[in-house]
CSV table of C-alpha atoms in Angstrom, one decimal:
chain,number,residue,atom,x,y,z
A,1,UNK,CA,110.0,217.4,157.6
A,2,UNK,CA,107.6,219.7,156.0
A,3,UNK,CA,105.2,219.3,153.9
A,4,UNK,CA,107.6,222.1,151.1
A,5,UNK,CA,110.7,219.6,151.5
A,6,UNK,CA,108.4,216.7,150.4
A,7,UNK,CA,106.5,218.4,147.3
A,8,UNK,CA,110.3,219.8,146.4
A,9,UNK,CA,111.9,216.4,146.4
A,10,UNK,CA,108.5,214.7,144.7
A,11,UNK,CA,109.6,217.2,141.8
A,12,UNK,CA,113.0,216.2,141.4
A,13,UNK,CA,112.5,212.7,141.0
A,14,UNK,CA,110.1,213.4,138.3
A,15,UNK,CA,112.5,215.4,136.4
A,16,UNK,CA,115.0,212.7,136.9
A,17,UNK,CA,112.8,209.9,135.7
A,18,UNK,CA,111.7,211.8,132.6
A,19,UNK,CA,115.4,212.7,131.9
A,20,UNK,CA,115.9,209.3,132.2
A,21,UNK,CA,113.2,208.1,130.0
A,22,UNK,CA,114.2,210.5,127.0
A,23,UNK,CA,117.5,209.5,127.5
A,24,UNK,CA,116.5,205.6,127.1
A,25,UNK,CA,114.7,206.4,124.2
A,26,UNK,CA,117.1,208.3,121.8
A,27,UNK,CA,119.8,205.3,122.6
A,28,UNK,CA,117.5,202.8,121.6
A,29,UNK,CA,116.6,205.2,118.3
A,30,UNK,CA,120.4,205.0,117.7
A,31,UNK,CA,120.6,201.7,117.8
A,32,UNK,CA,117.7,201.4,115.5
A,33,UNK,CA,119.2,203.4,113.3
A,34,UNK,CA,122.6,202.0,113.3
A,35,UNK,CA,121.2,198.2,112.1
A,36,UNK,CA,119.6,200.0,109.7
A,37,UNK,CA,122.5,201.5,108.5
A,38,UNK,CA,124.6,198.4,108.8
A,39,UNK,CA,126.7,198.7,111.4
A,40,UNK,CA,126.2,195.8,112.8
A,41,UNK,CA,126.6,193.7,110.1
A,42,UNK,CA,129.8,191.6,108.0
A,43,UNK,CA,131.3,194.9,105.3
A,44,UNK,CA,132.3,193.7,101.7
A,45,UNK,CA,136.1,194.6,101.0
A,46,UNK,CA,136.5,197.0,98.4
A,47,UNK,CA,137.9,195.5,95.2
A,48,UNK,CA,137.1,192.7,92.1
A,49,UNK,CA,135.2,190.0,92.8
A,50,UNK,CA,136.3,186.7,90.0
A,51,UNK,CA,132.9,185.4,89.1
A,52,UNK,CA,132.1,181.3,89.6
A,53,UNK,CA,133.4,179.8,86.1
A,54,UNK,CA,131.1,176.8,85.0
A,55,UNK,CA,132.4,174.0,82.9
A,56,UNK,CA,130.4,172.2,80.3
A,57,UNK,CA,130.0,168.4,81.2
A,58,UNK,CA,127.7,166.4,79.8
A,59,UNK,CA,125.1,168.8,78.4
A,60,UNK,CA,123.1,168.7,75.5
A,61,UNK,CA,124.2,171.4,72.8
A,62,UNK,CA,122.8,173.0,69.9
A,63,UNK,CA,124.6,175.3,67.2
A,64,UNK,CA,123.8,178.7,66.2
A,65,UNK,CA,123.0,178.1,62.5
A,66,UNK,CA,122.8,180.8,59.3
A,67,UNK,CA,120.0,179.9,56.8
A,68,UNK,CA,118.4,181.7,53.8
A,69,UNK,CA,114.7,181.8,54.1
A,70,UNK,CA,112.0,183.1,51.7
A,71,UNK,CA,109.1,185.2,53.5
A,72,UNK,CA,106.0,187.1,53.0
A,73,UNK,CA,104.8,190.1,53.2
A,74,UNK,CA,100.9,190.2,54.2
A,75,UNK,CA,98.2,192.6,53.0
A,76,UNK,CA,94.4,193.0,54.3
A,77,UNK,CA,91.7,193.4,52.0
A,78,UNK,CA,88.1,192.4,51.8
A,79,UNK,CA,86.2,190.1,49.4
A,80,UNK,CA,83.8,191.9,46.7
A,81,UNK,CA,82.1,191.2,44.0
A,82,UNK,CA,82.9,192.1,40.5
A,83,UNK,CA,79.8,192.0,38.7
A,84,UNK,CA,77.1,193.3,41.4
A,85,UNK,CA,73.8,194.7,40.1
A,86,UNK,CA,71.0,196.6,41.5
A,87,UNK,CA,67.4,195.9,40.6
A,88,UNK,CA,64.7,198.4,40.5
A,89,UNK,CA,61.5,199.4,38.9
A,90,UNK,CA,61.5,201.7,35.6
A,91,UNK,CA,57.9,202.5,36.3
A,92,UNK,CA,56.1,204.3,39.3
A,93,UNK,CA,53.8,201.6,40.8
A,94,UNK,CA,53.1,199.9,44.4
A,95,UNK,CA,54.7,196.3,44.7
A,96,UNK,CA,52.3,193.8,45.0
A,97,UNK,CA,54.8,190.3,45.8
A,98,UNK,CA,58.6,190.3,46.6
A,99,UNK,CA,59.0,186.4,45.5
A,100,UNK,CA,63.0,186.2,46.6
A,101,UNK,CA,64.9,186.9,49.8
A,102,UNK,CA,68.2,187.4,51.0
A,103,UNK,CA,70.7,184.5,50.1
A,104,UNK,CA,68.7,183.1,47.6
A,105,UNK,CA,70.3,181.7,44.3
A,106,UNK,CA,68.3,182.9,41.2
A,107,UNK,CA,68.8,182.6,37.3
A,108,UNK,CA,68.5,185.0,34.9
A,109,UNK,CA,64.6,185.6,33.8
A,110,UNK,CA,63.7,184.6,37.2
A,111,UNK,CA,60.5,186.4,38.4
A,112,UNK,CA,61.6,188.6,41.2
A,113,UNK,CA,58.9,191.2,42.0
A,114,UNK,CA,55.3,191.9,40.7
A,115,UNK,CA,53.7,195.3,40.8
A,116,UNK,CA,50.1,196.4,40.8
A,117,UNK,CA,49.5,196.3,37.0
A,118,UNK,CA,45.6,197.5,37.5
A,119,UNK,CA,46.4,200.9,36.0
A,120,UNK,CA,48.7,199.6,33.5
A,121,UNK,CA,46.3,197.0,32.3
A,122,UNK,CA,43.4,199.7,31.6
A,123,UNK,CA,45.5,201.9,30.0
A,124,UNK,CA,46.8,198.4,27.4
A,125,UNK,CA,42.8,198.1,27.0
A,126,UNK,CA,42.3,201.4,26.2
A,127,UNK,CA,45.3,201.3,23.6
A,128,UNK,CA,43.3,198.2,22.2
A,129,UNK,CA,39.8,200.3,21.8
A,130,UNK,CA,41.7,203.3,20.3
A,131,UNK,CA,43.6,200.7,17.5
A,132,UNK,CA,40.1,199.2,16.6
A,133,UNK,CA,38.4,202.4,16.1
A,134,UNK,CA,41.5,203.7,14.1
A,135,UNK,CA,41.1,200.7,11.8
A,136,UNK,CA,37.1,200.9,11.6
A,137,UNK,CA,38.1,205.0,10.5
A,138,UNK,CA,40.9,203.5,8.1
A,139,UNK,CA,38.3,200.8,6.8
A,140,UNK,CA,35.6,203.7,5.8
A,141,UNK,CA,38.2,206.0,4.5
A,142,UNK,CA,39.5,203.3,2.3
A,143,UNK,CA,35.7,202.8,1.1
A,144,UNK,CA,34.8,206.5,0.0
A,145,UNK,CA,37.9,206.6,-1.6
A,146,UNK,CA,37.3,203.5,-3.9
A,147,UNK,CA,34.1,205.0,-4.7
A,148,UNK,CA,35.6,208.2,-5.3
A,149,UNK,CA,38.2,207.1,-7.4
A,150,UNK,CA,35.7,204.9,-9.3
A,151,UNK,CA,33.5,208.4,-9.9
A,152,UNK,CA,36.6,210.4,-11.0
A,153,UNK,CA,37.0,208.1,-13.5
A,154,UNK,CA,33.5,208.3,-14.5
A,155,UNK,CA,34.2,212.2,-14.7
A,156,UNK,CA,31.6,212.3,-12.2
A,157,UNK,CA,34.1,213.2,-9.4
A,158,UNK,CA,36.0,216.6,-8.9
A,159,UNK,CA,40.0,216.5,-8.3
A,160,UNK,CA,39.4,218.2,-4.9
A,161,UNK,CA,37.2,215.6,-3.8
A,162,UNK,CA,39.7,212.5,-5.2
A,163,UNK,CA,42.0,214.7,-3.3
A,164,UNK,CA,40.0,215.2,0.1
A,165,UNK,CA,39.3,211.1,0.0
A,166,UNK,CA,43.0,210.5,-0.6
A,167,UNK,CA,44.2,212.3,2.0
A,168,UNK,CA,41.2,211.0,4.5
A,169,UNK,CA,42.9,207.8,3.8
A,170,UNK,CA,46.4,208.8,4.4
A,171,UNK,CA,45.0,210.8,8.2
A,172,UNK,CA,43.7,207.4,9.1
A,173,UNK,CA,46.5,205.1,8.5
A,174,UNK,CA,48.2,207.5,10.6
A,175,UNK,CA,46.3,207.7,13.4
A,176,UNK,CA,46.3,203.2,13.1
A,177,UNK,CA,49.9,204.0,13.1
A,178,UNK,CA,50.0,205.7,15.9
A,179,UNK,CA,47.5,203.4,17.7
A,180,UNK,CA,49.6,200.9,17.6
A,181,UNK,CA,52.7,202.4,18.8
A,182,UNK,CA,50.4,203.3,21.4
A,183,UNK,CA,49.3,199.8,22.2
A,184,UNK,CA,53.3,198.3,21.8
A,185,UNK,CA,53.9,201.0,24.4
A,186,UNK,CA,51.2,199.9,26.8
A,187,UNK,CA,52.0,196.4,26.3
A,188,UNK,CA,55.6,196.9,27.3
A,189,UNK,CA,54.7,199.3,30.5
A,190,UNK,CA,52.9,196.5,31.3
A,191,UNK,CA,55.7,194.0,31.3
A,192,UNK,CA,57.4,196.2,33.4
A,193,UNK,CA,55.3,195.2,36.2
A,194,UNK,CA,56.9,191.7,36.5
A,195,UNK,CA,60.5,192.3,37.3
A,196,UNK,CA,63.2,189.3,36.6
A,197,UNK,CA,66.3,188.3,37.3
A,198,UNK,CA,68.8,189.8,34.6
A,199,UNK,CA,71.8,187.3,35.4
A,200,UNK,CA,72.7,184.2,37.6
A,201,UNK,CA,73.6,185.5,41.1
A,202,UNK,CA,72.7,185.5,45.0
A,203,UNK,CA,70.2,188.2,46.2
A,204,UNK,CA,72.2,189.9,49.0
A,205,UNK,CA,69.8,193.1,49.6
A,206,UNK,CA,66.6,193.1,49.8
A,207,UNK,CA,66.0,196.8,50.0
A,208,UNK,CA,61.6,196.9,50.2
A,209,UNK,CA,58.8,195.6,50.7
A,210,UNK,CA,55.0,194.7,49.4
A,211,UNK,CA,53.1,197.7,49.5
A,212,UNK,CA,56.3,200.3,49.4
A,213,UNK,CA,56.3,202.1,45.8
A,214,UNK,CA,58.7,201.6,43.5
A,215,UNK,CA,59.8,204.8,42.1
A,216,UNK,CA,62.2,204.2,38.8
A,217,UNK,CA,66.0,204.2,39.4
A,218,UNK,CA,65.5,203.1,43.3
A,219,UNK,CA,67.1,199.9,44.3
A,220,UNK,CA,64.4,197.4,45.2
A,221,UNK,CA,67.4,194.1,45.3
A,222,UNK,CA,70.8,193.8,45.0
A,223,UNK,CA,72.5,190.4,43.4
A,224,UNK,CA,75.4,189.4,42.7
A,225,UNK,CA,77.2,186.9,40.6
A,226,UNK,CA,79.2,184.1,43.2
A,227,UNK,CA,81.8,183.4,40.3
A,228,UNK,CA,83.4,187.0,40.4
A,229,UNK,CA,84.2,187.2,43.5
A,230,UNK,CA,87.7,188.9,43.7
A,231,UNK,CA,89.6,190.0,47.0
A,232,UNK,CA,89.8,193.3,47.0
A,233,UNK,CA,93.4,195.1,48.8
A,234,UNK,CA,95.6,197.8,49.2
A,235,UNK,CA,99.1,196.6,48.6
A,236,UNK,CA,102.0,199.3,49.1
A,237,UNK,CA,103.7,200.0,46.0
A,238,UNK,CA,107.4,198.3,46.0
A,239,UNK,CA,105.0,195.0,46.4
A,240,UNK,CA,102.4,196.1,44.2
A,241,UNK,CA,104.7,196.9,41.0
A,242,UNK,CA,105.4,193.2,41.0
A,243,UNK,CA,102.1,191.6,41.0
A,244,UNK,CA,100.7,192.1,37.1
A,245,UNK,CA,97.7,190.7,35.8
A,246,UNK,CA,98.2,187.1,35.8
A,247,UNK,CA,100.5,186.8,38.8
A,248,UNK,CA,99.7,183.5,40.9
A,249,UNK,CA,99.2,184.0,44.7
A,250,UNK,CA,97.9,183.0,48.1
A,251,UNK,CA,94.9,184.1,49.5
A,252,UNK,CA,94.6,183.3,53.6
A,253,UNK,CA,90.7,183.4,54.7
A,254,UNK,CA,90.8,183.4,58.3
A,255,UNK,CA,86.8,182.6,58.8
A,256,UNK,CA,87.3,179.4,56.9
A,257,UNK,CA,90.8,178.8,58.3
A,258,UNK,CA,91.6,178.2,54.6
A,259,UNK,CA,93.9,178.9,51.7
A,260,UNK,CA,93.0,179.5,48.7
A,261,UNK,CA,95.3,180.0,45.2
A,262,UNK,CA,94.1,183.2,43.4
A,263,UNK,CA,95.1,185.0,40.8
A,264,UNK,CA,95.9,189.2,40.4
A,265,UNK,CA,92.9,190.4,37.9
A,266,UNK,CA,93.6,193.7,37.7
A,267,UNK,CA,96.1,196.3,39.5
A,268,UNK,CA,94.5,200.0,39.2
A,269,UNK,CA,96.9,201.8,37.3
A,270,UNK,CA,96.6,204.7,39.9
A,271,UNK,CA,98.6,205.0,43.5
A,272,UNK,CA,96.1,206.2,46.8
A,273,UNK,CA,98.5,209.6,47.5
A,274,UNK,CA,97.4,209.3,51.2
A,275,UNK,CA,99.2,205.6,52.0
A,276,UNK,CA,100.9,205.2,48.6
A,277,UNK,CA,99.3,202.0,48.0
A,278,UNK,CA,98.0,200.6,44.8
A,279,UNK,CA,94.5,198.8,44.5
A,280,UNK,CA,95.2,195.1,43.7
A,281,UNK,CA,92.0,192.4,42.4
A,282,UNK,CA,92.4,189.0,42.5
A,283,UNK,CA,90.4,186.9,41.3
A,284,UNK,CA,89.3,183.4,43.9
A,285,UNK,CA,88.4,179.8,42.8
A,286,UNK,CA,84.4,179.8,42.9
A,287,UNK,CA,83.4,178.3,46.2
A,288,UNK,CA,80.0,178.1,47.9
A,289,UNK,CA,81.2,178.6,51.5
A,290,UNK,CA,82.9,182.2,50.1
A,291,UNK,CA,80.3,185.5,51.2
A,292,UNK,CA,80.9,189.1,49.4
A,293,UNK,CA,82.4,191.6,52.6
A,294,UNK,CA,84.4,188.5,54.0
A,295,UNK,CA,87.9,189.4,55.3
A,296,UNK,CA,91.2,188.2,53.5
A,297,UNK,CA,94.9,188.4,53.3
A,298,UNK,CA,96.9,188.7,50.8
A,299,UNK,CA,100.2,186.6,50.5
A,300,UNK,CA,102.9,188.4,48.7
A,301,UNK,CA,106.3,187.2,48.2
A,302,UNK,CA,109.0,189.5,49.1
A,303,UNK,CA,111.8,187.9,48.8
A,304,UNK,CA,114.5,186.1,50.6
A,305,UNK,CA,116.6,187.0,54.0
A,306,UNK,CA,119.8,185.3,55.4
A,307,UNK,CA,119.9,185.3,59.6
A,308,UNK,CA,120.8,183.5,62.5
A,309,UNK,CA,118.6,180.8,64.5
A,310,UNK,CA,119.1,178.7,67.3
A,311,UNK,CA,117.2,176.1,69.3
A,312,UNK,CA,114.5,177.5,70.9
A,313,UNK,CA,114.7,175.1,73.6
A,314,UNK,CA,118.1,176.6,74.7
A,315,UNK,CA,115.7,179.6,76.2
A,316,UNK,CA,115.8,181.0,79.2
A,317,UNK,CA,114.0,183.6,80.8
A,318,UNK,CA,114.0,186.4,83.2
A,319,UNK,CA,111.2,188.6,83.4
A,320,UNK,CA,111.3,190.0,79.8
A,321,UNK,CA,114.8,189.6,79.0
A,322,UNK,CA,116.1,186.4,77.4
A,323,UNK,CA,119.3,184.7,77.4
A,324,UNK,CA,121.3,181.5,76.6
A,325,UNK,CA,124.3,179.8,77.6
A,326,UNK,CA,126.8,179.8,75.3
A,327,UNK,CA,129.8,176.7,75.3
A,328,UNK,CA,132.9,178.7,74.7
A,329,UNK,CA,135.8,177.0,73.1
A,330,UNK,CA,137.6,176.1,76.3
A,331,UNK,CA,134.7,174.3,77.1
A,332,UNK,CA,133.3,177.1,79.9
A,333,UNK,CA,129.8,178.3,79.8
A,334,UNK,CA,128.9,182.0,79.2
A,335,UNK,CA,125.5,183.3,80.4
A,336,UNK,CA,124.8,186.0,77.3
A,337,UNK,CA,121.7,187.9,76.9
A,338,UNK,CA,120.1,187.8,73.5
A,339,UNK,CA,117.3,189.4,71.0
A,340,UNK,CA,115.0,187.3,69.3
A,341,UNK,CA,112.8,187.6,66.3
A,342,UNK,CA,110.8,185.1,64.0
A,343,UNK,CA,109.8,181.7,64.9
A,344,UNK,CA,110.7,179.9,61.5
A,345,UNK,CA,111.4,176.2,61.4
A,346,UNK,CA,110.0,174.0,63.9
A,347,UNK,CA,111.9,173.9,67.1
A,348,UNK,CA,113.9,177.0,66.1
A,349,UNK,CA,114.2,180.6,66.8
A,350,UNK,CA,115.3,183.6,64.8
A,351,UNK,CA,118.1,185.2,67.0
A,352,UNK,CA,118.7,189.1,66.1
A,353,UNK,CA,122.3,189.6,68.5
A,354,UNK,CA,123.8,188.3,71.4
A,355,UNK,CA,125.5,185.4,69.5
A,356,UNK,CA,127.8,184.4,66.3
A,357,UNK,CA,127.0,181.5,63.6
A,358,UNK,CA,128.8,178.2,64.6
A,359,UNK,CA,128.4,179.1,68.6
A,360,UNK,CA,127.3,175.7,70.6
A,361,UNK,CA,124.3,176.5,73.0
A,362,UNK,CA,123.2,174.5,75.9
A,363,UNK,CA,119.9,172.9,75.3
A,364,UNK,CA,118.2,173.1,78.4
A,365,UNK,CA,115.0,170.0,79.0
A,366,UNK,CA,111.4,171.5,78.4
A,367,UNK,CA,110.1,171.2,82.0
């Protein structure tokens, strides 16, 4: 045989086998994708299915139940003070000693800050020297014009000169006068340099320091008074036209995990345009554990709602949907998917839809 036969017939088998091979594999791709399909698996008859009907035996069972409740509605606000005062200098001087600090409980006269008074005290001193040589000028004035007077009557004395005397005289109780305005107004600049307390209260700012100046008008501490502390909030205005001065409510402070009865102070007789909302104050019950800038809430009552609730142990979950099963009056249970609200009373549940008052629910046990 040559050595052409042998290569020819080498070739055919190799075309055979490959045939053979992509042969193999598309069957076993249809195969693959027949299971996939299904084809090799049971097919559901067309048509209505009746779903499994379950009985109620022996199961607990609560009742869907329609109640009247009063409720709130809540506002945010923020504790302030309502007598808060600012203390500062009404003179131009360096502070020499800031006696208070912040938190500290002072009454009214207390000494709070001293200022330099060297310049204030040589300025009284010099208000002093001036007054006693106005009076020494008033003395000697006073003198020539007793002897003047006594001359005039002596006819040894012109007019003019009873004249000149008498007004010397009247120059020099003037400038005394004036002296001792002078010395009054020293002596109160130089009170100014010692700086009390003008009421009770709590320092809550302490806004400088010794050395700083203390230009008049600038706040050097801020106090306020502990008793007038009011909560402060912004209360939309179908709420807000029903809480009038005088009006008794609850005040929630959530740092002190505390309530507190207050009582509306004031209601600004003006609405905020932008969130139609009307500033109500209410005055707090004077506590020492109560800080001005704390947060609070505001209890208003807003009337009463009737609606459904059931046992909240009847319950059930699936992901985020919740259901309960529901005894019909045949006795079989229904599965029915419902909408929850409130949680009111303890142990029960607000239920929005999904059942009727009087309906029997399973209770299932708490696991």
């Amino acid at each position: 045989m040559s050595k052409s036969v042998l290569h020819a017939g080498s070739k055919a088998a190799m075309i055979v086998w490959r045939g053979a091979s992509i042969l193999g594999a598309l069957c076993v791709l249809g195969l693959i994708i027949a299971w996939l399909s299904g084809a090799f698996t049971t097919k559901v008859s067309p048509g209505q299915t009746e779903p499994a009907v379950r009985q109620h035996a022996d199961e607990p069972v609560g009742r869907v139940e329609e109640v009247t409740k009063d409720y709130v509605e809540e506002a945010l606000g923020t504790l302030r003070a309502a007598e808060r005062t600012a203390v500062s200098s009404k003179i131009l001087a360096r502070i020499d000693k800031i006696l208070v600090d912040a938190d500290d409980e002072v009454t009214t006269g207390q000494l709070l800050i001293q200022l330099q008074p060297d310049e204030l005290e040589a300025r009284l001193n010099q208000a002093r020297e001036t007054l006693t040589a106005a009076q020494a000028r008033q003395e000697e004035a006073r003198t020539a014009f007793t002897r003047i007077e006594r001359l005039k009557e002596q006819n040894a004395a012109t007019q003019a000169q009873y004249d000149a005397a008498r007004a010397q005289v009247d120059v020099t109780e003037a400038d005394v006068r004036r002296a001792e305005q002078a010395l009054a107004e020293a002596t109160t600049m130089l009170s100014y340099t010692q700086i009390a307390a003008p009421k009770d209260g709590r320092i809550v700012d302490r806004l400088a320091e010794p050395g700083d100046i203390a230009v008049p008008g600038q706040p050097l501490l801020t106090l306020y008074d502990p008793q007038s502390l009011r909560l402060e909030v912004p209360v939309r205005e179908d709420l807000a036209l029903k809480l009038t001065p005088g009006t008794r409510v609850t005040v929630a402070i959530d740092a002190l995990d505390r309530e507190l009865e207050g009582t509306v102070d004031l209601r600004v007789p003006q609405a905020q345009a932008a969130s139609r909302s009307f500033l109500i104050k209410v005055a707090l019950p004077a506590t020492d554990d109560l800080f001005e800038g704390m947060f609070g809430r505001l209890k208003i009552p807003a009337g009463s709602r009737r609606h459904l609730c059931l046992p909240e142990s009847a319950l059930r979950e699936i992901g985020q949907l919740e259901f309960v099963d529901v005894v019909e009056p045949d006795g079989t249970i229904t599965r029915r998917f419902v909408k929850t609200g409130r949680r009111g009373l303890p142990g029960k549940v607000e239920v929005l839809s999904g059942v009727e008052a009087g309906e029997q629910v399973v209770i299932h046990h708490q696991e």
